[in-house]
Amino acid sequence: MTMIQALRSAMDEMLARDSNVVVYGEDVGYFGGVFRCTEGLQAKYGKNRVFDAPITESGIVGAGVGMAAYGLRPVVEVQFADYVYPALDQIMSEAARLRYRSAGDFTAPMVIRMPCGGGIYGGQTHSQSPEALFTHTCGIRTVMPSNPYDAKGMLIAAIENNDPVVFLEPKRLYNGPFDGHHDKPVVPWSKHALGEVPDGHYTVPLESAKVVREGKDVTVIAYGTMVYVAEAAAQETGVDAEILDLRSLWPLDLPSIVKSVQKTGRCVVVHEATKTSGFGAELLALVQEHCFYHLEAPIERVAGWDIPYPHAQEWSYFPGPGRVGEALKKVMEA
Amino acid sequence: MSKPKGPAKSASKGPGKGKLRLTVPEPSARPGEKTDFSFLKLSKAGEVARPAPDCAYEDTITLKDTLIRVLDEEHQAVGPWNPKASVDELRQGLRLMMLTRTFDSRLVIAQRQKKTSFYMQSLGEEAIGVGQAMSINQDDMCFTSYRQQNILITRGMPLVEMMNQIYSNTADPLKGRQLPIMYSSKKYGFFSISGNLGTQYVQAVGWAMASAIKQDTRISTAWIGDGATAEADFYTALVFAQVYNAPVILNVVNNQWAISTFQAIAGGTSATFAARGVGMGIASLRVDGNDYLAVLAASRWAAERARNNNGPTLIEWVSYRAGPHSTSDDPSKYRPADDWQRFPLGDPIVRLSKHLISLGAWSEQEHQSVQAELEAQVLAAQKEAEQNGTLISGEQRTAADMFDDVYEHMPAHLVAQRQQLGV
Ligand SMILES: Cc1ncc(C[n+]2csc(CCOP(=O)(O)OP(=O)(O)O)c2C)c(N)n1
């Protein structure tokens, strides 16, 4: 399956298993989503379960909070992560805090899916990676899969989880893995082991990172598209990097990070999002706090520049294998 | 109408009215002056027609500029909106309004005594929440603002429990995490109050949609003040309610003020708040919020409409915020001190009691004795609540409570932070 098919399969599975699951968002119903992630679901489950929504992100999320308080499990879509801002009040002030402020009386078990990330000439408003806004918000889970297998298993786990989950989907990975070499043809998921996705129900536990490449020189902490960029950088530089796909950004799998950095003694953190106050800063701080006496070099961070995502200059902005490779060499020289 | 002239070639060759001016609405009176209440579009009691509750929204268009009233100058119930409520129902309503006012005044004193950090009264607005709560079922869900404590009181939440929350004491059901008066009670169908204005409006619509999705029979009620209608979530809620025909009552409590801001700054005097509803294709009523009988009638109408799948109703309740915005507010800095006395729709408690007196179902003496009884009831509850502590007594929820319920299960980082605090 492609990542799109895997996500659809997860929703299909959960719509079939749990009559409280509802799916809606802009263009999600009849048309099946601008990325086809919900194709066929309305025809299969009816308009009562899968439907089109007006173009109001705060309405989509806000109504979802009310539905969740009633007892449904809404899986809502924000068409692009770049358009989540109108819904931030409902996510941060409401969904995230409902359980806490009502002392568990009301809860918001909902999933907010949103395609994120660049590498598709999306320009300023179809390329952003706003994960740091959510990891900074107490009470929500922020996750990002990097392949079809994880996408399905994590989405099912997110729908079954009783906390609100922001589910970020790197749209550059929808049809195949992408290592930052934009001049090379895309290899489809059908030619990739992780494109093999079981039918039926399975989960990938939230809060579990995955070592995607074992190594002994340096730990690379990555998620989303940057997992493949890091793999390419390791291969091209010959640095024996251990690459960790975080999968769940917050709450995260700290033991896996600590274990790896304590083994390698070096760490590079990579993400597409802009650098300053990005999620990488938190990762740096955690590694410093928990692995200080094991570190043999300053921790390096490769991120998007602190500018709005540009259009024509996409490949100067996107932290590709060249920049990640430089960081790998730098920590090895220190 | 003059024909459009196309773009002016230069400022001096415009339509000839000189430079543009910014309009900033003002109330008709400031401290020391007298408010001209003619901006209120008032109707005579009994004058406004009552369409059937299953009517098309168009049939309510004219109702946006009129005012549904039942009690006339002589305190008689007149006209097509007369709810024909029994004397017992009315006496119960009056009692609940009086209880709300008594509760409020005691808690304002408790705030002065520093037993709590904060309080907000609903003085003058008691009829609206009581009347609506009496018109819906106990299992319907109310998504309120912070000024509908009367709904909780009507639904029977023990006063002690409400006070425990206000005192953030050891028995606070919200474990000391919430600002006083931000109640939450699933048991009493009262959704968790948020400090962020307007957010609950669209959530109420979502709850109602969920009820429809599950083919349930329950409805929800949404509550917002005149000021907060300017928030985007207000319009978002209206769109959702209309599009999905959600079984929800969309209440706008127009008490003329949003802290220091007159409702004209929320756009309320150029067009009524009820006009927003019909503008979005939602049946809308504009009702005397200080007329308990009108509150019952309009609420029943809207509840019936929602329950019969005829869709949402927006109700603008015209009332007046008689008290300060909160215990942190001093209205004498921005409005005339005697404003409430001059407000044409009067005091809801006085009006209902006069109606009952005219029916021979109430008396001055009974009023006094019921008032004394309610004061004793509130005082007893207060004594009981204070045994669980107050803000200054030092008995509060422990710091250990503060890390729970952020997530369903406490994640490792919060376990570590709690250990760091040593609790
Ligand atoms: C989003 C948001 N902005 C500002 C505030 C601060 N605030 C609290 S109450 C209030 C006035 C609300 O007035 P209105 O909606 O008319 O309700 P009323 O207090 O009159 O009942 C304001 C501005 C807030 N709580 N939330």
PDB file of C-alpha atoms in Angstrom, chain A residues 43-157:
ATOM      1  CA  ALA A  43     -19.955   5.365  -0.095  1.00  0.00           C
ATOM      2  CA  LYS A  44     -19.183   2.481   2.244  1.00  0.00           C
ATOM      3  CA  TYR A  45     -20.278   3.946   5.598  1.00  0.00           C
ATOM      4  CA  GLY A  46     -22.798   6.606   4.669  1.00  0.00           C
ATOM      5  CA  LYS A  47     -23.002  10.354   5.119  1.00  0.00           C
ATOM      6  CA  ASN A  48     -23.773   9.935   8.798  1.00  0.00           C
ATOM      7  CA  ARG A  49     -20.248   8.636   9.396  1.00  0.00           C
ATOM      8  CA  VAL A  50     -18.118  10.287   6.711  1.00  0.00           C
ATOM      9  CA  PHE A  51     -18.987  13.749   5.502  1.00  0.00           C
ATOM     10  CA  ASP A  52     -17.904  17.042   3.991  1.00  0.00           C
ATOM     11  CA  ALA A  53     -17.383  20.022   6.269  1.00  0.00           C
ATOM     12  CA  PRO A  54     -17.571  23.780   5.750  1.00  0.00           C
ATOM     13  CA  ILE A  55     -14.235  25.545   5.356  1.00  0.00           C
ATOM     14  CA  THR A  56     -13.695  26.446   8.967  1.00  0.00           C
ATOM     15  CA  GLU A  57     -10.874  24.704  10.776  1.00  0.00           C
ATOM     16  CA  SER A  58     -11.973  25.958  14.187  1.00  0.00           C
ATOM     17  CA  GLY A  59     -15.431  24.621  13.408  1.00  0.00           C
ATOM     18  CA  ILE A  60     -14.091  21.262  12.291  1.00  0.00           C
ATOM     19  CA  VAL A  61     -12.026  20.811  15.433  1.00  0.00           C
ATOM     20  CA  GLY A  62     -14.490  22.566  17.753  1.00  0.00           C
ATOM     21  CA  ALA A  63     -17.434  20.457  16.641  1.00  0.00           C
ATOM     22  CA  GLY A  64     -15.177  17.435  17.067  1.00  0.00           C
ATOM     23  CA  VAL A  65     -14.533  18.386  20.696  1.00  0.00           C
ATOM     24  CA  GLY A  66     -18.296  18.513  21.253  1.00  0.00           C
ATOM     25  CA  MET A  67     -18.806  15.181  19.499  1.00  0.00           C
ATOM     26  CA  ALA A  68     -16.031  13.609  21.534  1.00  0.00           C
ATOM     27  CA  ALA A  69     -17.606  14.965  24.717  1.00  0.00           C
ATOM     28  CA  TYR A  70     -20.806  13.229  23.650  1.00  0.00           C
ATOM     29  CA  GLY A  71     -18.962   9.942  23.244  1.00  0.00           C
ATOM     30  CA  LEU A  72     -17.986   9.771  19.588  1.00  0.00           C
ATOM     31  CA  ARG A  73     -14.434   9.301  18.342  1.00  0.00           C
ATOM     32  CA  PRO A  74     -14.033  11.914  15.609  1.00  0.00           C
ATOM     33  CA  VAL A  75     -11.203  11.615  13.110  1.00  0.00           C
ATOM     34  CA  VAL A  76     -11.072  15.026  11.497  1.00  0.00           C
ATOM     35  CA  GLU A  77      -8.906  16.313   8.705  1.00  0.00           C
ATOM     36  CA  VAL A  78      -7.288  19.696   8.326  1.00  0.00           C
ATOM     37  CA  GLN A  79      -6.521  19.901   4.613  1.00  0.00           C
ATOM     38  CA  PHE A  80      -2.960  21.162   5.129  1.00  0.00           C
ATOM     39  CA  ALA A  81      -1.070  21.596   8.405  1.00  0.00           C
ATOM     40  CA  ASP A  82      -0.456  25.144   7.160  1.00  0.00           C
ATOM     41  CA  TYR A  83      -4.186  25.797   7.695  1.00  0.00           C
ATOM     42  CA  VAL A  84      -4.434  24.539  11.232  1.00  0.00           C
ATOM     43  CA  TYR A  85      -3.921  27.995  12.751  1.00  0.00           C
ATOM     44  CA  PRO A  86      -7.612  28.981  12.785  1.00  0.00           C
ATOM     45  CA  ALA A  87      -8.183  25.845  14.880  1.00  0.00           C
ATOM     46  CA  LEU A  88      -5.368  26.416  17.367  1.00  0.00           C
ATOM     47  CA  ASP A  89      -7.695  27.829  20.022  1.00  0.00           C
ATOM     48  CA  GLN A  90      -9.870  24.733  19.837  1.00  0.00           C
ATOM     49  CA  ILE A  91      -6.834  22.437  19.900  1.00  0.00           C
ATOM     50  CA  MET A  92      -4.774  24.186  22.564  1.00  0.00           C
ATOM     51  CA  SER A  93      -7.418  25.713  24.832  1.00  0.00           C
ATOM     52  CA  GLU A  94     -10.067  23.056  24.472  1.00  0.00           C
ATOM     53  CA  ALA A  95      -9.162  19.582  23.189  1.00  0.00           C
ATOM     54  CA  ALA A  96      -5.846  19.569  25.015  1.00  0.00           C
ATOM     55  CA  ARG A  97      -7.215  20.779  28.333  1.00  0.00           C
ATOM     56  CA  LEU A  98     -10.695  19.318  28.538  1.00  0.00           C
ATOM     57  CA  ARG A  99      -9.747  16.259  30.578  1.00  0.00           C
ATOM     58  CA  TYR A 100      -7.564  18.298  32.924  1.00  0.00           C
ATOM     59  CA  ARG A 101      -9.894  21.181  33.571  1.00  0.00           C
ATOM     60  CA  SER A 102     -12.894  18.907  34.146  1.00  0.00           C
ATOM     61  CA  ALA A 103     -10.871  16.507  36.301  1.00  0.00           C
ATOM     62  CA  GLY A 104     -11.582  13.691  33.891  1.00  0.00           C
ATOM     63  CA  ASP A 105     -15.327  14.352  33.713  1.00  0.00           C
ATOM     64  CA  PHE A 106     -15.189  15.242  30.008  1.00  0.00           C
ATOM     65  CA  THR A 107     -12.615  13.995  27.525  1.00  0.00           C
ATOM     66  CA  ALA A 108     -11.747  14.620  23.895  1.00  0.00           C
ATOM     67  CA  PRO A 109     -10.712  11.336  22.311  1.00  0.00           C
ATOM     68  CA  MET A 110     -10.211  12.658  18.803  1.00  0.00           C
ATOM     69  CA  VAL A 111      -7.642  12.557  16.042  1.00  0.00           C
ATOM     70  CA  ILE A 112      -6.740  15.624  14.007  1.00  0.00           C
ATOM     71  CA  ARG A 113      -5.061  14.493  10.797  1.00  0.00           C
ATOM     72  CA  MET A 114      -3.091  16.960   8.767  1.00  0.00           C
ATOM     73  CA  PRO A 115      -0.709  16.619   5.818  1.00  0.00           C
ATOM     74  CA  CYS A 116       2.526  18.435   6.593  1.00  0.00           C
ATOM     75  CA  GLY A 117       6.047  19.011   5.379  1.00  0.00           C
ATOM     76  CA  GLY A 118       7.716  20.274   2.253  1.00  0.00           C
ATOM     77  CA  GLY A 119       9.616  18.961  -0.700  1.00  0.00           C
ATOM     78  CA  ILE A 120       6.694  19.302  -3.100  1.00  0.00           C
ATOM     79  CA  TYR A 121       7.051  22.908  -4.293  1.00  0.00           C
ATOM     80  CA  GLY A 122       4.204  23.761  -1.974  1.00  0.00           C
ATOM     81  CA  GLY A 123       5.483  27.230  -1.203  1.00  0.00           C
ATOM     82  CA  GLN A 124       4.672  29.018   2.006  1.00  0.00           C
ATOM     83  CA  THR A 125       1.296  27.504   2.805  1.00  0.00           C
ATOM     84  CA  HIS A 126       1.548  23.907   1.623  1.00  0.00           C
ATOM     85  CA  SER A 127       4.887  22.952   3.157  1.00  0.00           C
ATOM     86  CA  GLN A 128       4.990  23.847   6.822  1.00  0.00           C
ATOM     87  CA  SER A 129       5.885  21.634   9.742  1.00  0.00           C
ATOM     88  CA  PRO A 130       4.128  23.171  12.751  1.00  0.00           C
ATOM     89  CA  GLU A 131       4.783  20.280  15.159  1.00  0.00           C
ATOM     90  CA  ALA A 132       6.476  22.462  17.771  1.00  0.00           C
ATOM     91  CA  LEU A 133       3.197  24.286  18.411  1.00  0.00           C
ATOM     92  CA  PHE A 134       1.655  20.995  19.446  1.00  0.00           C
ATOM     93  CA  THR A 135       4.573  19.438  21.298  1.00  0.00           C
ATOM     94  CA  HIS A 136       4.565  22.632  23.382  1.00  0.00           C
ATOM     95  CA  THR A 137       0.899  22.111  24.277  1.00  0.00           C
ATOM     96  CA  CYS A 138       0.207  20.034  27.388  1.00  0.00           C
ATOM     97  CA  GLY A 139      -2.486  17.410  26.994  1.00  0.00           C
ATOM     98  CA  ILE A 140      -2.197  16.427  23.353  1.00  0.00           C
ATOM     99  CA  ARG A 141      -0.169  13.779  21.636  1.00  0.00           C
ATOM    100  CA  THR A 142       1.765  14.676  18.513  1.00  0.00           C
ATOM    101  CA  VAL A 143       2.783  11.886  16.181  1.00  0.00           C
ATOM    102  CA  MET A 144       4.205  11.590  12.658  1.00  0.00           C
ATOM    103  CA  PRO A 145       4.635   8.318  10.751  1.00  0.00           C
ATOM    104  CA  SER A 146       7.254   7.870   8.046  1.00  0.00           C
ATOM    105  CA  ASN A 147       5.961   4.844   6.129  1.00  0.00           C
ATOM    106  CA  PRO A 148       2.723   3.043   5.222  1.00  0.00           C
ATOM    107  CA  TYR A 149       3.073   0.281   7.818  1.00  0.00           C
ATOM    108  CA  ASP A 150       3.532   2.732  10.679  1.00  0.00           C
ATOM    109  CA  ALA A 151       0.942   5.120   9.245  1.00  0.00           C
ATOM    110  CA  LYS A 152      -1.814   2.538   9.494  1.00  0.00           C
ATOM    111  CA  GLY A 153      -0.739   1.094  12.815  1.00  0.00           C
ATOM    112  CA  MET A 154      -0.223   4.503  14.375  1.00  0.00           C
ATOM    113  CA  LEU A 155      -3.502   5.898  13.052  1.00  0.00           C
ATOM    114  CA  ILE A 156      -5.431   2.966  14.512  1.00  0.00           C
ATOM    115  CA  ALA A 157      -3.584   3.420  17.801  1.00  0.00           C
TER     116      ALA A 157
END
